[in-house]
Amino acid sequence: MGRRQNDSDFGRFAILVLFLIGAISCSVIYLFLTVVFSPSPESLPSVDDHVVGVAEEEQCCRGIEHLELWGDAVKWGSEFRLNSSEECCMACKRMCSGDGGPCMCNSWVYCGDREACGPRFGECWLKKQKDALNPDRRDSGDLVMWTSGFVFDKEEGTVGMETDHGILRIKLLPECAPYSVSYILELLALPHCVGCHIHRAESRGSFWDTEGNHIKKTPYGPPFALIQGTLESYGSMFKDIPEEHCPTIRRGSVAWVGSGPEFFISLADHAEWRNAYTVFGSVLSEDMEILEKIAQLPTKSEIWNNIKVSVLENPISVRFRRMNKKS
């Protein structure tokens, strides 16, 4: 004869059911985001400001561990100690307010490993690089006890992504995505970026308006309102980018697919992607027209993990270049 289920058994059963529902929901969301962006093992997206929200950006103040930047000190760490790398970063940002005055600090170095730093623990060195887009790196590696970061003046942190259809000006976000920005600066230093290209282009279709707002009661794609490509230069060893700040994807957001080097630029707001991608830059609103034109170029349909995507018939080569401050 079967045993009657008591309250305790029922409670345990209910908890198990709720756990399974939650796990399945998370798995479905992850699977969708993965297949939208990947042609094979890895790919890109396939559910609202033209740049990353200011409030989200202001919350960031991050650095790169095991990196020591050199440069002229504007505040000596031996006389300036703080409790965290975030506080050190904020101290630098306050000296580069972007309100029209001179940017006195564009990099910082902090010693936050109590054991490795010893008597230097808490030192915060605020520095001024002669060239903010080519910082002076003294040392890096696991044995380096310092954490360093970048802070760009309003006119310093914009680089150009050059294409045959025009130059996309991208405002980098070093305080939110320092590892990503550091990699972009490496590409910026190259005369060419052989292998860097755009290979996928999908318009907003009838699902998003010209401002990138999703139109109610319409699907979220396909098309998925994005441009996708890769930023890996032939002959160089790409190292996976760690996950950094993942704000809501907005029209103009430039983000990695997974750990890179696949990237995408969004033509619309994608709140439905649930903070899943590291955003390291934003295309200036004036240049979104170039992306809209690219999205109208001839494409061919392919199926990536059961998702229909639009691949450019002729991939577009890209490279990074410096922009004049008045550009």
JSON list of N, CA, C and O in Angstrom, two decimals, residues 270-321:
[
{"chain": "A", "resi": 270, "resn": "HIS", "atom": "N", "xyz": [18.16, 46.35, -26.92]},
{"chain": "A", "resi": 270, "resn": "HIS", "atom": "CA", "xyz": [17.87, 44.92, -26.74]},
{"chain": "A", "resi": 270, "resn": "HIS", "atom": "C", "xyz": [17.80, 44.58, -25.25]},
{"chain": "A", "resi": 270, "resn": "HIS", "atom": "O", "xyz": [18.65, 43.86, -24.72]},
{"chain": "A", "resi": 271, "resn": "ALA", "atom": "N", "xyz": [16.77, 45.07, -24.61]},
{"chain": "A", "resi": 271, "resn": "ALA", "atom": "CA", "xyz": [16.60, 44.75, -23.19]},
{"chain": "A", "resi": 271, "resn": "ALA", "atom": "C", "xyz": [16.37, 43.26, -22.99]},
{"chain": "A", "resi": 271, "resn": "ALA", "atom": "O", "xyz": [16.68, 42.71, -21.93]},
{"chain": "A", "resi": 272, "resn": "GLU", "atom": "N", "xyz": [15.87, 42.60, -24.02]},
{"chain": "A", "resi": 272, "resn": "GLU", "atom": "CA", "xyz": [15.57, 41.17, -23.90]},
{"chain": "A", "resi": 272, "resn": "GLU", "atom": "C", "xyz": [16.83, 40.31, -23.80]},
{"chain": "A", "resi": 272, "resn": "GLU", "atom": "O", "xyz": [16.75, 39.13, -23.46]},
{"chain": "A", "resi": 273, "resn": "TRP", "atom": "N", "xyz": [17.99, 40.87, -24.09]},
{"chain": "A", "resi": 273, "resn": "TRP", "atom": "CA", "xyz": [19.24, 40.10, -24.00]},
{"chain": "A", "resi": 273, "resn": "TRP", "atom": "C", "xyz": [19.79, 40.07, -22.57]},
{"chain": "A", "resi": 273, "resn": "TRP", "atom": "O", "xyz": [20.82, 39.46, -22.33]},
{"chain": "A", "resi": 274, "resn": "ARG", "atom": "N", "xyz": [19.13, 40.74, -21.65]},
{"chain": "A", "resi": 274, "resn": "ARG", "atom": "CA", "xyz": [19.34, 40.55, -20.21]},
{"chain": "A", "resi": 274, "resn": "ARG", "atom": "C", "xyz": [20.79, 40.67, -19.75]},
{"chain": "A", "resi": 274, "resn": "ARG", "atom": "O", "xyz": [21.32, 39.77, -19.09]},
{"chain": "A", "resi": 275, "resn": "ASN", "atom": "N", "xyz": [21.45, 41.76, -20.10]},
{"chain": "A", "resi": 275, "resn": "ASN", "atom": "CA", "xyz": [22.79, 42.05, -19.55]},
{"chain": "A", "resi": 275, "resn": "ASN", "atom": "C", "xyz": [23.76, 40.89, -19.75]},
{"chain": "A", "resi": 275, "resn": "ASN", "atom": "O", "xyz": [24.49, 40.50, -18.84]},
{"chain": "A", "resi": 276, "resn": "ALA", "atom": "N", "xyz": [23.78, 40.33, -20.96]},
{"chain": "A", "resi": 276, "resn": "ALA", "atom": "CA", "xyz": [24.57, 39.13, -21.22]},
{"chain": "A", "resi": 276, "resn": "ALA", "atom": "C", "xyz": [25.91, 39.39, -21.89]},
{"chain": "A", "resi": 276, "resn": "ALA", "atom": "O", "xyz": [26.71, 38.47, -22.02]},
{"chain": "A", "resi": 277, "resn": "TYR", "atom": "N", "xyz": [26.18, 40.65, -22.31]},
{"chain": "A", "resi": 277, "resn": "TYR", "atom": "CA", "xyz": [27.37, 40.91, -23.11]},
{"chain": "A", "resi": 277, "resn": "TYR", "atom": "C", "xyz": [28.21, 42.06, -22.54]},
{"chain": "A", "resi": 277, "resn": "TYR", "atom": "O", "xyz": [27.66, 43.08, -22.10]},
{"chain": "A", "resi": 278, "resn": "THR", "atom": "N", "xyz": [29.53, 41.89, -22.59]},
{"chain": "A", "resi": 278, "resn": "THR", "atom": "CA", "xyz": [30.44, 42.95, -22.15]},
{"chain": "A", "resi": 278, "resn": "THR", "atom": "C", "xyz": [30.44, 44.07, -23.18]},
{"chain": "A", "resi": 278, "resn": "THR", "atom": "O", "xyz": [30.79, 43.86, -24.34]},
{"chain": "A", "resi": 279, "resn": "VAL", "atom": "N", "xyz": [30.03, 45.26, -22.78]},
{"chain": "A", "resi": 279, "resn": "VAL", "atom": "CA", "xyz": [30.01, 46.43, -23.65]},
{"chain": "A", "resi": 279, "resn": "VAL", "atom": "C", "xyz": [31.28, 47.24, -23.40]},
{"chain": "A", "resi": 279, "resn": "VAL", "atom": "O", "xyz": [31.56, 47.61, -22.27]},
{"chain": "A", "resi": 280, "resn": "PHE", "atom": "N", "xyz": [32.05, 47.50, -24.45]},
{"chain": "A", "resi": 280, "resn": "PHE", "atom": "CA", "xyz": [33.30, 48.24, -24.27]},
{"chain": "A", "resi": 280, "resn": "PHE", "atom": "C", "xyz": [33.33, 49.56, -25.04]},
{"chain": "A", "resi": 280, "resn": "PHE", "atom": "O", "xyz": [34.32, 50.29, -24.97]},
{"chain": "A", "resi": 281, "resn": "GLY", "atom": "N", "xyz": [32.25, 49.90, -25.72]},
{"chain": "A", "resi": 281, "resn": "GLY", "atom": "CA", "xyz": [32.23, 51.16, -26.43]},
{"chain": "A", "resi": 281, "resn": "GLY", "atom": "C", "xyz": [30.85, 51.47, -26.97]},
{"chain": "A", "resi": 281, "resn": "GLY", "atom": "O", "xyz": [29.92, 50.64, -26.90]},
{"chain": "A", "resi": 282, "resn": "SER", "atom": "N", "xyz": [30.71, 52.67, -27.52]},
{"chain": "A", "resi": 282, "resn": "SER", "atom": "CA", "xyz": [29.45, 53.11, -28.12]},
{"chain": "A", "resi": 282, "resn": "SER", "atom": "C", "xyz": [29.75, 53.91, -29.37]},
{"chain": "A", "resi": 282, "resn": "SER", "atom": "O", "xyz": [30.61, 54.80, -29.36]},
{"chain": "A", "resi": 283, "resn": "VAL", "atom": "N", "xyz": [29.05, 53.61, -30.44]},
{"chain": "A", "resi": 283, "resn": "VAL", "atom": "CA", "xyz": [29.19, 54.37, -31.68]},
{"chain": "A", "resi": 283, "resn": "VAL", "atom": "C", "xyz": [28.49, 55.71, -31.52]},
{"chain": "A", "resi": 283, "resn": "VAL", "atom": "O", "xyz": [27.35, 55.77, -31.01]},
{"chain": "A", "resi": 284, "resn": "LEU", "atom": "N", "xyz": [29.15, 56.79, -31.92]},
{"chain": "A", "resi": 284, "resn": "LEU", "atom": "CA", "xyz": [28.52, 58.10, -31.84]},
{"chain": "A", "resi": 284, "resn": "LEU", "atom": "C", "xyz": [27.25, 58.12, -32.69]},
{"chain": "A", "resi": 284, "resn": "LEU", "atom": "O", "xyz": [27.21, 57.55, -33.78]},
{"chain": "A", "resi": 285, "resn": "SER", "atom": "N", "xyz": [26.21, 58.78, -32.20]},
{"chain": "A", "resi": 285, "resn": "SER", "atom": "CA", "xyz": [24.91, 58.76, -32.86]},
{"chain": "A", "resi": 285, "resn": "SER", "atom": "C", "xyz": [24.99, 59.27, -34.30]},
{"chain": "A", "resi": 285, "resn": "SER", "atom": "O", "xyz": [24.27, 58.79, -35.17]},
{"chain": "A", "resi": 286, "resn": "GLU", "atom": "N", "xyz": [25.90, 60.23, -34.55]},
{"chain": "A", "resi": 286, "resn": "GLU", "atom": "CA", "xyz": [26.01, 60.78, -35.90]},
{"chain": "A", "resi": 286, "resn": "GLU", "atom": "C", "xyz": [26.50, 59.76, -36.92]},
{"chain": "A", "resi": 286, "resn": "GLU", "atom": "O", "xyz": [26.30, 59.92, -38.13]},
{"chain": "A", "resi": 287, "resn": "ASP", "atom": "N", "xyz": [27.15, 58.68, -36.44]},
{"chain": "A", "resi": 287, "resn": "ASP", "atom": "CA", "xyz": [27.72, 57.70, -37.35]},
{"chain": "A", "resi": 287, "resn": "ASP", "atom": "C", "xyz": [26.85, 56.45, -37.51]},
{"chain": "A", "resi": 287, "resn": "ASP", "atom": "O", "xyz": [27.22, 55.53, -38.25]},
{"chain": "A", "resi": 288, "resn": "MET", "atom": "N", "xyz": [25.70, 56.42, -36.85]},
{"chain": "A", "resi": 288, "resn": "MET", "atom": "CA", "xyz": [24.83, 55.26, -36.97]},
{"chain": "A", "resi": 288, "resn": "MET", "atom": "C", "xyz": [24.31, 55.08, -38.39]},
{"chain": "A", "resi": 288, "resn": "MET", "atom": "O", "xyz": [23.97, 53.96, -38.82]},
{"chain": "A", "resi": 289, "resn": "GLU", "atom": "N", "xyz": [24.26, 56.17, -39.14]},
{"chain": "A", "resi": 289, "resn": "GLU", "atom": "CA", "xyz": [23.80, 56.10, -40.53]},
{"chain": "A", "resi": 289, "resn": "GLU", "atom": "C", "xyz": [24.70, 55.16, -41.35]},
{"chain": "A", "resi": 289, "resn": "GLU", "atom": "O", "xyz": [24.22, 54.46, -42.25]},
{"chain": "A", "resi": 290, "resn": "ILE", "atom": "N", "xyz": [26.00, 55.14, -41.03]},
{"chain": "A", "resi": 290, "resn": "ILE", "atom": "CA", "xyz": [26.92, 54.25, -41.75]},
{"chain": "A", "resi": 290, "resn": "ILE", "atom": "C", "xyz": [26.54, 52.80, -41.50]},
{"chain": "A", "resi": 290, "resn": "ILE", "atom": "O", "xyz": [26.51, 51.97, -42.42]},
{"chain": "A", "resi": 291, "resn": "LEU", "atom": "N", "xyz": [26.21, 52.48, -40.25]},
{"chain": "A", "resi": 291, "resn": "LEU", "atom": "CA", "xyz": [25.81, 51.11, -39.92]},
{"chain": "A", "resi": 291, "resn": "LEU", "atom": "C", "xyz": [24.49, 50.73, -40.58]},
{"chain": "A", "resi": 291, "resn": "LEU", "atom": "O", "xyz": [24.30, 49.60, -41.02]},
{"chain": "A", "resi": 292, "resn": "GLU", "atom": "N", "xyz": [23.58, 51.70, -40.65]},
{"chain": "A", "resi": 292, "resn": "GLU", "atom": "CA", "xyz": [22.30, 51.43, -41.29]},
{"chain": "A", "resi": 292, "resn": "GLU", "atom": "C", "xyz": [22.51, 51.09, -42.77]},
{"chain": "A", "resi": 292, "resn": "GLU", "atom": "O", "xyz": [21.83, 50.22, -43.33]},
{"chain": "A", "resi": 293, "resn": "LYS", "atom": "N", "xyz": [23.48, 51.77, -43.42]},
{"chain": "A", "resi": 293, "resn": "LYS", "atom": "CA", "xyz": [23.77, 51.49, -44.82]},
{"chain": "A", "resi": 293, "resn": "LYS", "atom": "C", "xyz": [24.39, 50.10, -44.98]},
{"chain": "A", "resi": 293, "resn": "LYS", "atom": "O", "xyz": [24.07, 49.36, -45.91]},
{"chain": "A", "resi": 294, "resn": "ILE", "atom": "N", "xyz": [25.29, 49.75, -44.05]},
{"chain": "A", "resi": 294, "resn": "ILE", "atom": "CA", "xyz": [25.91, 48.42, -44.10]},
{"chain": "A", "resi": 294, "resn": "ILE", "atom": "C", "xyz": [24.84, 47.34, -43.95]},
{"chain": "A", "resi": 294, "resn": "ILE", "atom": "O", "xyz": [24.90, 46.28, -44.59]},
{"chain": "A", "resi": 295, "resn": "ALA", "atom": "N", "xyz": [23.84, 47.61, -43.13]},
{"chain": "A", "resi": 295, "resn": "ALA", "atom": "CA", "xyz": [22.78, 46.63, -42.89]},
{"chain": "A", "resi": 295, "resn": "ALA", "atom": "C", "xyz": [21.92, 46.40, -44.13]},
{"chain": "A", "resi": 295, "resn": "ALA", "atom": "O", "xyz": [21.16, 45.42, -44.19]},
{"chain": "A", "resi": 296, "resn": "GLN", "atom": "N", "xyz": [22.04, 47.28, -45.13]},
{"chain": "A", "resi": 296, "resn": "GLN", "atom": "CA", "xyz": [21.26, 47.14, -46.36]},
{"chain": "A", "resi": 296, "resn": "GLN", "atom": "C", "xyz": [22.07, 46.52, -47.49]},
{"chain": "A", "resi": 296, "resn": "GLN", "atom": "O", "xyz": [21.55, 46.34, -48.60]},
{"chain": "A", "resi": 297, "resn": "LEU", "atom": "N", "xyz": [23.32, 46.17, -47.24]},
{"chain": "A", "resi": 297, "resn": "LEU", "atom": "CA", "xyz": [24.15, 45.57, -48.27]},
{"chain": "A", "resi": 297, "resn": "LEU", "atom": "C", "xyz": [23.67, 44.15, -48.59]},
{"chain": "A", "resi": 297, "resn": "LEU", "atom": "O", "xyz": [23.00, 43.51, -47.77]},
{"chain": "A", "resi": 298, "resn": "PRO", "atom": "N", "xyz": [24.02, 43.63, -49.79]},
{"chain": "A", "resi": 298, "resn": "PRO", "atom": "CA", "xyz": [23.58, 42.28, -50.18]},
{"chain": "A", "resi": 298, "resn": "PRO", "atom": "C", "xyz": [24.07, 41.22, -49.19]},
{"chain": "A", "resi": 298, "resn": "PRO", "atom": "O", "xyz": [25.23, 41.22, -48.78]},
{"chain": "A", "resi": 299, "resn": "THR", "atom": "N", "xyz": [23.18, 40.33, -48.81]},
{"chain": "A", "resi": 299, "resn": "THR", "atom": "CA", "xyz": [23.51, 39.25, -47.87]},
{"chain": "A", "resi": 299, "resn": "THR", "atom": "C", "xyz": [22.99, 37.92, -48.41]},
{"chain": "A", "resi": 299, "resn": "THR", "atom": "O", "xyz": [22.20, 37.88, -49.35]},
{"chain": "A", "resi": 300, "resn": "LYS", "atom": "N", "xyz": [23.45, 36.87, -47.80]},
{"chain": "A", "resi": 300, "resn": "LYS", "atom": "CA", "xyz": [22.93, 35.54, -48.08]},
{"chain": "A", "resi": 300, "resn": "LYS", "atom": "C", "xyz": [22.50, 34.92, -46.76]},
{"chain": "A", "resi": 300, "resn": "LYS", "atom": "O", "xyz": [23.07, 35.21, -45.70]},
{"chain": "A", "resi": 301, "resn": "SER", "atom": "N", "xyz": [21.50, 34.08, -46.81]},
{"chain": "A", "resi": 301, "resn": "SER", "atom": "CA", "xyz": [20.97, 33.48, -45.59]},
{"chain": "A", "resi": 301, "resn": "SER", "atom": "C", "xyz": [21.78, 32.24, -45.21]},
{"chain": "A", "resi": 301, "resn": "SER", "atom": "O", "xyz": [22.17, 31.45, -46.07]},
{"chain": "A", "resi": 302, "resn": "GLU", "atom": "N", "xyz": [22.03, 32.11, -43.90]},
{"chain": "A", "resi": 302, "resn": "GLU", "atom": "CA", "xyz": [22.66, 30.92, -43.37]},
{"chain": "A", "resi": 302, "resn": "GLU", "atom": "C", "xyz": [21.91, 30.51, -42.11]},
{"chain": "A", "resi": 302, "resn": "GLU", "atom": "O", "xyz": [21.18, 31.31, -41.51]},
{"chain": "A", "resi": 303, "resn": "ILE", "atom": "N", "xyz": [22.07, 29.28, -41.73]},
{"chain": "A", "resi": 303, "resn": "ILE", "atom": "CA", "xyz": [21.44, 28.77, -40.51]},
{"chain": "A", "resi": 303, "resn": "ILE", "atom": "C", "xyz": [22.54, 28.50, -39.49]},
{"chain": "A", "resi": 303, "resn": "ILE", "atom": "O", "xyz": [23.43, 27.68, -39.72]},
{"chain": "A", "resi": 304, "resn": "TRP", "atom": "N", "xyz": [22.51, 29.21, -38.38]},
{"chain": "A", "resi": 304, "resn": "TRP", "atom": "CA", "xyz": [23.46, 29.02, -37.28]},
{"chain": "A", "resi": 304, "resn": "TRP", "atom": "C", "xyz": [22.68, 28.44, -36.10]},
{"chain": "A", "resi": 304, "resn": "TRP", "atom": "O", "xyz": [21.84, 29.13, -35.50]},
{"chain": "A", "resi": 305, "resn": "ASN", "atom": "N", "xyz": [22.96, 27.19, -35.78]},
{"chain": "A", "resi": 305, "resn": "ASN", "atom": "CA", "xyz": [22.28, 26.58, -34.63]},
{"chain": "A", "resi": 305, "resn": "ASN", "atom": "C", "xyz": [20.77, 26.76, -34.68]},
{"chain": "A", "resi": 305, "resn": "ASN", "atom": "O", "xyz": [20.14, 27.17, -33.71]},
{"chain": "A", "resi": 306, "resn": "ASN", "atom": "N", "xyz": [20.21, 26.50, -35.87]},
{"chain": "A", "resi": 306, "resn": "ASN", "atom": "CA", "xyz": [18.76, 26.57, -36.11]},
{"chain": "A", "resi": 306, "resn": "ASN", "atom": "C", "xyz": [18.20, 27.98, -36.12]},
{"chain": "A", "resi": 306, "resn": "ASN", "atom": "O", "xyz": [16.99, 28.17, -36.05]},
{"chain": "A", "resi": 307, "resn": "ILE", "atom": "N", "xyz": [19.08, 28.98, -36.19]},
{"chain": "A", "resi": 307, "resn": "ILE", "atom": "CA", "xyz": [18.64, 30.37, -36.27]},
{"chain": "A", "resi": 307, "resn": "ILE", "atom": "C", "xyz": [19.02, 30.92, -37.64]},
{"chain": "A", "resi": 307, "resn": "ILE", "atom": "O", "xyz": [20.17, 30.78, -38.09]},
{"chain": "A", "resi": 308, "resn": "LYS", "atom": "N", "xyz": [18.07, 31.56, -38.31]},
{"chain": "A", "resi": 308, "resn": "LYS", "atom": "CA", "xyz": [18.35, 32.16, -39.61]},
{"chain": "A", "resi": 308, "resn": "LYS", "atom": "C", "xyz": [19.08, 33.48, -39.43]},
{"chain": "A", "resi": 308, "resn": "LYS", "atom": "O", "xyz": [18.61, 34.36, -38.70]},
{"chain": "A", "resi": 309, "resn": "VAL", "atom": "N", "xyz": [20.24, 33.63, -40.10]},
{"chain": "A", "resi": 309, "resn": "VAL", "atom": "CA", "xyz": [21.01, 34.86, -40.01]},
{"chain": "A", "resi": 309, "resn": "VAL", "atom": "C", "xyz": [21.34, 35.35, -41.42]},
{"chain": "A", "resi": 309, "resn": "VAL", "atom": "O", "xyz": [21.24, 34.60, -42.39]},
{"chain": "A", "resi": 310, "resn": "SER", "atom": "N", "xyz": [21.74, 36.62, -41.50]},
{"chain": "A", "resi": 310, "resn": "SER", "atom": "CA", "xyz": [22.09, 37.23, -42.79]},
{"chain": "A", "resi": 310, "resn": "SER", "atom": "C", "xyz": [23.58, 37.53, -42.81]},
{"chain": "A", "resi": 310, "resn": "SER", "atom": "O", "xyz": [24.07, 38.36, -42.03]},
{"chain": "A", "resi": 311, "resn": "VAL", "atom": "N", "xyz": [24.29, 36.87, -43.70]},
{"chain": "A", "resi": 311, "resn": "VAL", "atom": "CA", "xyz": [25.74, 37.01, -43.82]},
{"chain": "A", "resi": 311, "resn": "VAL", "atom": "C", "xyz": [26.08, 37.82, -45.06]},
{"chain": "A", "resi": 311, "resn": "VAL", "atom": "O", "xyz": [25.50, 37.59, -46.13]},
{"chain": "A", "resi": 312, "resn": "LEU", "atom": "N", "xyz": [26.97, 38.77, -44.92]},
{"chain": "A", "resi": 312, "resn": "LEU", "atom": "CA", "xyz": [27.34, 39.63, -46.05]},
{"chain": "A", "resi": 312, "resn": "LEU", "atom": "C", "xyz": [27.94, 38.80, -47.19]},
{"chain": "A", "resi": 312, "resn": "LEU", "atom": "O", "xyz": [28.78, 37.92, -46.96]},
{"chain": "A", "resi": 313, "resn": "GLU", "atom": "N", "xyz": [27.53, 39.11, -48.41]},
{"chain": "A", "resi": 313, "resn": "GLU", "atom": "CA", "xyz": [28.14, 38.45, -49.57]},
{"chain": "A", "resi": 313, "resn": "GLU", "atom": "C", "xyz": [29.61, 38.82, -49.68]},
{"chain": "A", "resi": 313, "resn": "GLU", "atom": "O", "xyz": [30.44, 37.99, -50.08]},
{"chain": "A", "resi": 314, "resn": "ASN", "atom": "N", "xyz": [29.93, 40.05, -49.31]},
{"chain": "A", "resi": 314, "resn": "ASN", "atom": "CA", "xyz": [31.32, 40.51, -49.34]},
{"chain": "A", "resi": 314, "resn": "ASN", "atom": "C", "xyz": [31.67, 41.10, -47.97]},
{"chain": "A", "resi": 314, "resn": "ASN", "atom": "O", "xyz": [31.26, 42.22, -47.66]},
{"chain": "A", "resi": 315, "resn": "PRO", "atom": "N", "xyz": [32.40, 40.35, -47.14]},
{"chain": "A", "resi": 315, "resn": "PRO", "atom": "CA", "xyz": [32.80, 40.87, -45.83]},
{"chain": "A", "resi": 315, "resn": "PRO", "atom": "C", "xyz": [33.53, 42.19, -45.95]},
{"chain": "A", "resi": 315, "resn": "PRO", "atom": "O", "xyz": [34.19, 42.47, -46.95]},
{"chain": "A", "resi": 316, "resn": "ILE", "atom": "N", "xyz": [33.43, 43.01, -44.90]},
{"chain": "A", "resi": 316, "resn": "ILE", "atom": "CA", "xyz": [34.02, 44.35, -44.90]},
{"chain": "A", "resi": 316, "resn": "ILE", "atom": "C", "xyz": [35.22, 44.39, -43.97]},
{"chain": "A", "resi": 316, "resn": "ILE", "atom": "O", "xyz": [35.09, 44.12, -42.77]},
{"chain": "A", "resi": 317, "resn": "SER", "atom": "N", "xyz": [36.38, 44.70, -44.50]},
{"chain": "A", "resi": 317, "resn": "SER", "atom": "CA", "xyz": [37.58, 44.81, -43.67]},
{"chain": "A", "resi": 317, "resn": "SER", "atom": "C", "xyz": [37.50, 46.05, -42.79]},
{"chain": "A", "resi": 317, "resn": "SER", "atom": "O", "xyz": [36.95, 47.09, -43.21]},
{"chain": "A", "resi": 318, "resn": "VAL", "atom": "N", "xyz": [38.03, 45.96, -41.59]},
{"chain": "A", "resi": 318, "resn": "VAL", "atom": "CA", "xyz": [38.05, 47.11, -40.68]},
{"chain": "A", "resi": 318, "resn": "VAL", "atom": "C", "xyz": [39.43, 47.24, -40.05]},
{"chain": "A", "resi": 318, "resn": "VAL", "atom": "O", "xyz": [40.19, 46.26, -39.98]},
{"chain": "A", "resi": 319, "resn": "ARG", "atom": "N", "xyz": [39.74, 48.42, -39.62]},
{"chain": "A", "resi": 319, "resn": "ARG", "atom": "CA", "xyz": [40.94, 48.66, -38.81]},
{"chain": "A", "resi": 319, "resn": "ARG", "atom": "C", "xyz": [40.67, 49.87, -37.94]},
{"chain": "A", "resi": 319, "resn": "ARG", "atom": "O", "xyz": [39.79, 50.69, -38.23]},
{"chain": "A", "resi": 320, "resn": "PHE", "atom": "N", "xyz": [41.43, 49.98, -36.87]},
{"chain": "A", "resi": 320, "resn": "PHE", "atom": "CA", "xyz": [41.25, 51.11, -35.96]},
{"chain": "A", "resi": 320, "resn": "PHE", "atom": "C", "xyz": [42.25, 52.21, -36.29]},
{"chain": "A", "resi": 320, "resn": "PHE", "atom": "O", "xyz": [43.38, 51.95, -36.71]},
{"chain": "A", "resi": 321, "resn": "ARG", "atom": "N", "xyz": [41.81, 53.43, -36.09]},
{"chain": "A", "resi": 321, "resn": "ARG", "atom": "CA", "xyz": [42.67, 54.58, -36.35]},
{"chain": "A", "resi": 321, "resn": "ARG", "atom": "C", "xyz": [42.39, 55.66, -35.31]},
{"chain": "A", "resi": 321, "resn": "ARG", "atom": "O", "xyz": [41.32, 55.71, -34.69]}
]
